[in-house]
Structure formats: structure tokens, C-alpha cells
């Protein structure tokens, strides 16, 4: 059974940093591009970042470019999102999502809440 | 970024009646491999989204056949042939052709 479990969400002050993790199981992790998708409270869905299966290619939404870094450790089946210079509009539930097939998301984690407030 | 525009944003349907949601993209969604990466998701309160449809019209395993997707070019539609109580929630279209992948605003479906 495919499982994606996010962790690392916390209350952080504006300008602060946070590292999210996603533990994957139930599939060959390195075979799949992985994504982070976020949802602000009461709002819609926003693709944040993506990484290829071997980690060689990364992609970012313009709203997080230069502040967030996506990475993965295929030996430990883990996905990461390093978040910096956090702003109030980064506050959201962050979902770890598997890409399958191309151009689509099939499995989602339950999400981890990032709160940004002084 | 490609803008995905859904309509209506809210839909109240009688049980057993059909429902239809439209999704329009600001650009053509044909990828270089010839595929159209247009997806539909359903989200219930407090839950992660669940995919219903991928590549315009392919229904996911376990999705009831009362759900169907269609469309081409920049116009796409999700249809529910007979709405059931479990279908309440928010429906999102999403394009996976052009990065940054983008979602529609969501359509909230309620039962009358």
C-alpha cells in the first residue's frame, strides 16, 4: 500500500525557516517524480515544487523560487522541502504528492500544517 | 502560468440528478507527447484531494462510473450522471502539461 507521511509543520515567525519531510513507502520511490502541493486555510490548491525521480531536475512555482528548496534521499525513501524567508502567505497545509502517470498526482499524504505568525 | 477557470463555483444538486462542471484553460493543454494532462480531483472537508480522472477521461480505479470526463483544446467537463450523497465536496480541475501545474478555483457541490 502506497503511503506518504509528512512531518515538520510548525508555527514559525515571519522570515523564519522550516524543513518539511515526507516518508514514502509501498512503492519504488526512485521511479517517481515527487511534488509538494499546498492549500492555504479555506483556499484552493497550489503546486509548489517538484523533483525528478533521480533528483537531477527540480521545479518551483514563482511564488517560492529562491526561498524554497526541494530535495530527496532515495536511499531513505524521503522527500524534503527546505523553506526559508517564510511569509504570512506561505501559511498552508503542505501535501507530499506522487506523480503518476505523467502530468498527474495519484497519491497524496495527509498534509502537514505550516503556520507563519509573529 | 496557465489559468484554469471553473464554472460554476457552487452547485446544489438533487440526489439522483446529473451535475456538470466546466473547466477552461488559458492555453492549449496538449503536451509534446500528444497527451492532454487534464485531471479532476475531489476533496472532502479535512481530507486530502482524491483523483477521479486523469488525461481528460481516464477514470481512476475505484471511482464510480457515474463520473466521466471529456473535452479537448481548452474546454473540459466533469459530469456526474446521478449525484449521490457521498459526492459532496469540492471538485478541482488541474493541468499537468505546463509547469507550474495549476488548479481551478474549485467547485463546491452540495445536496439540495
mmCIF file of C-alpha atoms in Angstrom:
data_model
loop_
_atom_site.group_PDB
_atom_site.id
_atom_site.type_symbol
_atom_site.label_atom_id
_atom_site.label_comp_id
_atom_site.label_asym_id
_atom_site.label_seq_id
_atom_site.Cartn_x
_atom_site.Cartn_y
_atom_site.Cartn_z
ATOM 1 C CA UNK A 1 0.000 0.000 0.000
ATOM 2 C CA UNK A 2 1.342 3.397 -1.005
ATOM 3 C CA UNK A 3 1.825 5.704 1.973
ATOM 4 C CA UNK A 4 3.104 9.255 2.150
ATOM 5 C CA UNK A 5 3.550 10.739 5.612
ATOM 6 C CA UNK A 6 4.522 14.369 6.007
ATOM 7 C CA UNK A 7 6.120 15.892 9.066
ATOM 8 C CA UNK A 8 7.845 19.078 10.142
ATOM 9 C CA UNK A 9 4.986 21.551 10.069
ATOM 10 C CA UNK A 10 5.193 24.105 12.860
ATOM 11 C CA UNK A 11 4.434 27.656 13.927
ATOM 12 C CA UNK A 12 7.253 29.882 12.720
ATOM 13 C CA UNK A 13 7.809 33.627 12.744
ATOM 14 C CA UNK A 14 7.858 35.655 9.510
ATOM 15 C CA UNK A 15 11.313 35.459 7.987
ATOM 16 C CA UNK A 16 11.977 32.116 9.620
ATOM 17 C CA UNK A 17 12.893 28.715 8.184
ATOM 18 C CA UNK A 18 11.414 25.253 8.303
ATOM 19 C CA UNK A 19 12.177 21.852 6.811
ATOM 20 C CA UNK A 20 9.364 19.551 5.814
ATOM 21 C CA UNK A 21 9.863 15.820 5.339
ATOM 22 C CA UNK A 22 7.811 13.148 3.632
ATOM 23 C CA UNK A 23 8.371 9.451 4.312
ATOM 24 C CA UNK A 24 7.284 7.268 1.400
ATOM 25 C CA UNK A 25 6.545 3.556 1.444
ATOM 26 C CA UNK A 26 4.777 0.902 -0.563
ATOM 27 C CA UNK A 27 6.355 1.699 -3.933
ATOM 28 C CA UNK A 28 9.717 2.141 -5.653
ATOM 29 C CA UNK A 29 10.347 5.704 -4.573
ATOM 30 C CA UNK A 30 13.103 6.493 -7.078
ATOM 31 C CA UNK A 31 10.814 5.643 -10.005
ATOM 32 C CA UNK A 32 8.551 8.612 -9.402
ATOM 33 C CA UNK A 33 8.831 12.378 -9.579
ATOM 34 C CA UNK A 34 7.510 13.855 -6.349
ATOM 35 C CA UNK A 35 5.799 17.133 -5.594
ATOM 36 C CA UNK A 36 4.767 19.454 -2.819
ATOM 37 C CA UNK A 37 1.303 20.987 -3.133
ATOM 38 C CA UNK A 38 -0.084 23.446 -0.595
ATOM 39 C CA UNK A 39 -3.501 24.673 0.460
ATOM 40 C CA UNK A 40 -3.951 27.850 2.476
ATOM 41 C CA UNK A 41 -6.762 27.737 5.058
ATOM 42 C CA UNK A 42 -10.115 27.794 3.282
ATOM 43 C CA UNK A 43 -8.437 28.259 -0.102
ATOM 44 C CA UNK A 44 -7.639 26.228 -3.204
ATOM 45 C CA UNK A 45 -4.680 24.082 -4.194
ATOM 46 C CA UNK A 46 -1.292 25.354 -5.374
ATOM 47 C CA UNK A 47 1.602 23.373 -6.829
ATOM 48 C CA UNK A 48 4.753 24.479 -5.038
ATOM 49 C CA UNK A 49 7.673 22.372 -6.186
ATOM 50 C CA UNK A 50 8.610 19.177 -7.976
ATOM 51 C CA UNK A 51 11.652 16.927 -8.285
ATOM 52 C CA UNK A 52 12.504 14.205 -10.766
ATOM 53 C CA UNK A 53 12.950 10.607 -9.719
ATOM 54 C CA UNK A 54 16.746 10.783 -9.579
ATOM 55 C CA UNK A 55 16.712 14.266 -8.053
ATOM 56 C CA UNK A 56 18.532 15.776 -11.012
ATOM 57 C CA UNK A 57 15.756 18.181 -12.016
ATOM 58 C CA UNK A 58 13.809 20.498 -9.763
ATOM 59 C CA UNK A 59 10.944 22.874 -10.404
ATOM 60 C CA UNK A 60 9.456 25.721 -8.402
ATOM 61 C CA UNK A 61 6.426 27.950 -8.502
ATOM 62 C CA UNK A 62 7.376 31.586 -8.949
ATOM 63 C CA UNK A 63 5.883 32.347 -5.516
ATOM 64 C CA UNK A 64 8.577 30.263 -3.782
ATOM 65 C CA UNK A 65 11.505 30.462 -6.211
ATOM 66 C CA UNK A 66 14.701 31.384 -4.403
ATOM 67 C CA UNK A 67 13.185 30.744 -0.958
ATOM 68 C CA UNK A 68 12.312 27.029 -1.031
ATOM 69 C CA UNK A 69 14.500 24.062 -1.981
ATOM 70 C CA UNK A 70 13.172 20.607 -2.788
ATOM 71 C CA UNK A 71 15.359 17.526 -2.399
ATOM 72 C CA UNK A 72 15.077 13.789 -1.954
ATOM 73 C CA UNK A 73 17.029 10.893 -0.468
ATOM 74 C CA UNK A 74 16.195 7.800 -2.482
ATOM 75 C CA UNK A 75 18.232 5.562 -0.159
ATOM 76 C CA UNK A 76 15.851 6.501 2.678
ATOM 77 C CA UNK A 77 12.676 6.988 0.594
ATOM 78 C CA UNK A 78 12.314 10.549 1.782
ATOM 79 C CA UNK A 79 11.291 13.841 0.215
ATOM 80 C CA UNK A 80 12.168 17.218 1.715
ATOM 81 C CA UNK A 81 11.193 20.842 1.364
ATOM 82 C CA UNK A 82 13.520 23.408 2.892
ATOM 83 C CA UNK A 83 11.555 26.614 3.362
ATOM 84 C CA UNK A 84 13.184 29.970 4.053
ATOM 85 C CA UNK A 85 12.198 33.641 4.357
ATOM 86 C CA UNK A 86 8.723 32.481 5.281
ATOM 87 C CA UNK A 87 5.855 34.907 4.839
ATOM 88 C CA UNK A 88 2.279 35.012 6.035
ATOM 89 C CA UNK A 89 1.065 33.850 2.638
ATOM 90 C CA UNK A 90 3.139 30.663 2.936
ATOM 91 C CA UNK A 91 0.832 29.519 5.733
ATOM 92 C CA UNK A 92 -0.893 26.369 4.477
ATOM 93 C CA UNK A 93 -1.238 22.639 4.707
ATOM 94 C CA UNK A 94 1.612 21.174 2.671
ATOM 95 C CA UNK A 95 0.932 17.896 0.912
ATOM 96 C CA UNK A 96 3.515 15.424 -0.343
ATOM 97 C CA UNK A 97 2.242 14.037 -3.641
ATOM 98 C CA UNK A 98 3.360 11.306 -6.021
ATOM 99 C CA UNK A 99 3.357 11.957 -9.748
ATOM 100 C CA UNK A 100 1.823 9.086 -11.692
ATOM 101 C CA UNK A 101 1.325 8.915 -14.581
ATOM 102 C CA UNK A 102 2.999 11.903 -16.220
ATOM 103 C CA UNK A 103 1.198 15.139 -15.600
ATOM 104 C CA UNK A 104 -0.870 13.913 -12.706
ATOM 105 C CA UNK A 105 -0.948 13.214 -8.991
ATOM 106 C CA UNK A 106 -2.211 9.853 -7.834
ATOM 107 C CA UNK A 107 -1.316 9.566 -4.143
ATOM 108 C CA UNK A 108 -1.406 12.342 -1.562
ATOM 109 C CA UNK A 109 -0.238 12.415 2.032
ATOM 110 C CA UNK A 110 -2.473 13.789 4.794
ATOM 111 C CA UNK A 111 -0.520 17.019 4.892
ATOM 112 C CA UNK A 112 1.401 18.987 7.494
ATOM 113 C CA UNK A 113 0.373 22.453 8.647
ATOM 114 C CA UNK A 114 2.812 25.340 8.389
ATOM 115 C CA UNK A 115 1.752 28.432 10.328
ATOM 116 C CA UNK A 116 3.563 31.744 9.923
ATOM 117 C CA UNK A 117 2.848 34.348 12.560
ATOM 118 C CA UNK A 118 4.615 36.617 14.995
ATOM 119 C CA UNK B 1 1.121 30.411 -15.632
ATOM 120 C CA UNK B 2 -1.833 28.677 -17.245
ATOM 121 C CA UNK B 3 -5.057 29.905 -15.681
ATOM 122 C CA UNK B 4 -7.738 27.286 -15.081
ATOM 123 C CA UNK B 5 -11.246 28.699 -14.781
ATOM 124 C CA UNK B 6 -14.040 26.546 -13.389
ATOM 125 C CA UNK B 7 -17.763 27.152 -13.547
ATOM 126 C CA UNK B 8 -19.951 27.174 -11.684
ATOM 127 C CA UNK B 9 -18.125 27.798 -8.403
ATOM 128 C CA UNK B 10 -21.064 26.423 -6.470
ATOM 129 C CA UNK B 11 -23.605 23.759 -7.379
ATOM 130 C CA UNK B 12 -26.614 22.489 -5.461
ATOM 131 C CA UNK B 13 -27.981 19.263 -6.832
ATOM 132 C CA UNK B 14 -30.907 16.990 -6.014
ATOM 133 C CA UNK B 15 -29.947 13.402 -5.200
ATOM 134 C CA UNK B 16 -30.124 11.248 -8.309
ATOM 135 C CA UNK B 17 -29.907 14.206 -10.679
ATOM 136 C CA UNK B 18 -26.976 14.930 -13.003
ATOM 137 C CA UNK B 19 -24.302 17.554 -12.440
ATOM 138 C CA UNK B 20 -21.745 19.122 -14.718
ATOM 139 C CA UNK B 21 -18.645 21.220 -14.031
ATOM 140 C CA UNK B 22 -16.792 23.149 -16.706
ATOM 141 C CA UNK B 23 -13.065 23.894 -16.731
ATOM 142 C CA UNK B 24 -11.373 26.214 -19.234
ATOM 143 C CA UNK B 25 -7.655 26.677 -19.640
ATOM 144 C CA UNK B 26 -5.949 29.858 -20.823
ATOM 145 C CA UNK B 27 -3.672 27.805 -23.095
ATOM 146 C CA UNK B 28 -3.923 24.604 -25.060
ATOM 147 C CA UNK B 29 -3.021 21.619 -22.871
ATOM 148 C CA UNK B 30 -1.534 19.278 -25.472
ATOM 149 C CA UNK B 31 1.908 18.145 -24.336
ATOM 150 C CA UNK B 32 4.785 17.423 -26.710
ATOM 151 C CA UNK B 33 3.995 13.689 -26.422
ATOM 152 C CA UNK B 34 0.488 14.297 -27.737
ATOM 153 C CA UNK B 35 -1.254 13.762 -24.410
ATOM 154 C CA UNK B 36 -3.538 16.240 -22.658
ATOM 155 C CA UNK B 37 -2.748 16.258 -18.946
ATOM 156 C CA UNK B 38 -6.062 17.428 -17.565
ATOM 157 C CA UNK B 39 -7.116 15.968 -14.226
ATOM 158 C CA UNK B 40 -10.084 16.141 -11.881
ATOM 159 C CA UNK B 41 -9.877 15.847 -8.092
ATOM 160 C CA UNK B 42 -12.478 15.648 -5.333
ATOM 161 C CA UNK B 43 -11.821 16.931 -1.838
ATOM 162 C CA UNK B 44 -13.948 16.398 1.240
ATOM 163 C CA UNK B 45 -13.569 18.685 4.278
ATOM 164 C CA UNK B 46 -10.484 17.847 6.313
ATOM 165 C CA UNK B 47 -9.196 15.367 3.764
ATOM 166 C CA UNK B 48 -6.563 15.353 1.065
ATOM 167 C CA UNK B 49 -7.802 15.548 -2.523
ATOM 168 C CA UNK B 50 -8.532 12.302 -4.330
ATOM 169 C CA UNK B 51 -8.040 11.968 -8.048
ATOM 170 C CA UNK B 52 -11.080 10.970 -10.091
ATOM 171 C CA UNK B 53 -9.965 11.472 -13.677
ATOM 172 C CA UNK B 54 -6.606 11.802 -15.432
ATOM 173 C CA UNK B 55 -5.696 12.586 -19.051
ATOM 174 C CA UNK B 56 -9.150 14.124 -19.651
ATOM 175 C CA UNK B 57 -11.251 10.982 -19.492
ATOM 176 C CA UNK B 58 -9.446 8.143 -17.709
ATOM 177 C CA UNK B 59 -11.263 7.185 -14.538
ATOM 178 C CA UNK B 60 -9.182 6.037 -11.580
ATOM 179 C CA UNK B 61 -9.593 2.579 -10.101
ATOM 180 C CA UNK B 62 -12.445 2.561 -7.616
ATOM 181 C CA UNK B 63 -14.091 5.698 -8.983
ATOM 182 C CA UNK B 64 -17.766 5.031 -9.741
ATOM 183 C CA UNK B 65 -18.697 5.022 -13.405
ATOM 184 C CA UNK B 66 -21.217 7.798 -12.787
ATOM 185 C CA UNK B 67 -18.185 10.110 -13.070
ATOM 186 C CA UNK B 68 -16.957 10.932 -16.562
ATOM 187 C CA UNK B 69 -14.556 13.440 -18.051
ATOM 188 C CA UNK B 70 -14.429 14.874 -21.535
ATOM 189 C CA UNK B 71 -13.076 17.761 -23.523
ATOM 190 C CA UNK B 72 -10.344 18.959 -25.832
ATOM 191 C CA UNK B 73 -8.364 22.063 -26.631
ATOM 192 C CA UNK B 74 -9.106 24.442 -23.792
ATOM 193 C CA UNK B 75 -12.574 23.255 -22.708
ATOM 194 C CA UNK B 76 -13.137 20.342 -20.377
ATOM 195 C CA UNK B 77 -16.068 18.937 -18.424
ATOM 196 C CA UNK B 78 -16.643 16.661 -15.465
ATOM 197 C CA UNK B 79 -20.058 15.033 -15.385
ATOM 198 C CA UNK B 80 -21.789 13.138 -12.615
ATOM 199 C CA UNK B 81 -24.654 11.168 -14.110
ATOM 200 C CA UNK B 82 -26.604 10.729 -10.857
ATOM 201 C CA UNK B 83 -25.389 12.589 -7.803
ATOM 202 C CA UNK B 84 -25.143 10.625 -4.560
ATOM 203 C CA UNK B 85 -24.736 11.937 -1.024
ATOM 204 C CA UNK B 86 -21.045 10.966 -0.905
ATOM 205 C CA UNK B 87 -20.325 13.262 -3.871
ATOM 206 C CA UNK B 88 -20.495 16.443 -1.782
ATOM 207 C CA UNK B 89 -17.299 18.404 -1.504
ATOM 208 C CA UNK B 90 -15.092 20.499 -3.728
ATOM 209 C CA UNK B 91 -14.040 19.496 -7.221
ATOM 210 C CA UNK B 92 -10.869 20.822 -8.814
ATOM 211 C CA UNK B 93 -9.564 20.560 -12.343
ATOM 212 C CA UNK B 94 -5.791 20.662 -12.748
ATOM 213 C CA UNK B 95 -3.461 20.871 -15.728
ATOM 214 C CA UNK B 96 -0.185 18.961 -15.657
ATOM 215 C CA UNK B 97 1.045 19.988 -19.102
ATOM 216 C CA UNK B 98 2.766 23.311 -18.421
ATOM 217 C CA UNK B 99 4.866 23.875 -15.278
ATOM 218 C CA UNK B 100 3.735 25.429 -12.946
ATOM 219 C CA UNK B 101 0.886 22.910 -12.815
ATOM 220 C CA UNK B 102 -2.227 24.830 -11.935
ATOM 221 C CA UNK B 103 -5.629 24.154 -10.428
ATOM 222 C CA UNK B 104 -9.019 25.675 -10.997
ATOM 223 C CA UNK B 105 -10.607 27.642 -8.145
ATOM 224 C CA UNK B 106 -12.760 24.689 -7.155
ATOM 225 C CA UNK B 107 -16.480 23.962 -7.454
ATOM 226 C CA UNK B 108 -18.391 23.292 -4.246
ATOM 227 C CA UNK B 109 -21.086 20.647 -4.681
ATOM 228 C CA UNK B 110 -23.907 20.414 -2.146
ATOM 229 C CA UNK B 111 -27.064 18.347 -1.981
ATOM 230 C CA UNK B 112 -30.443 20.072 -2.088
#
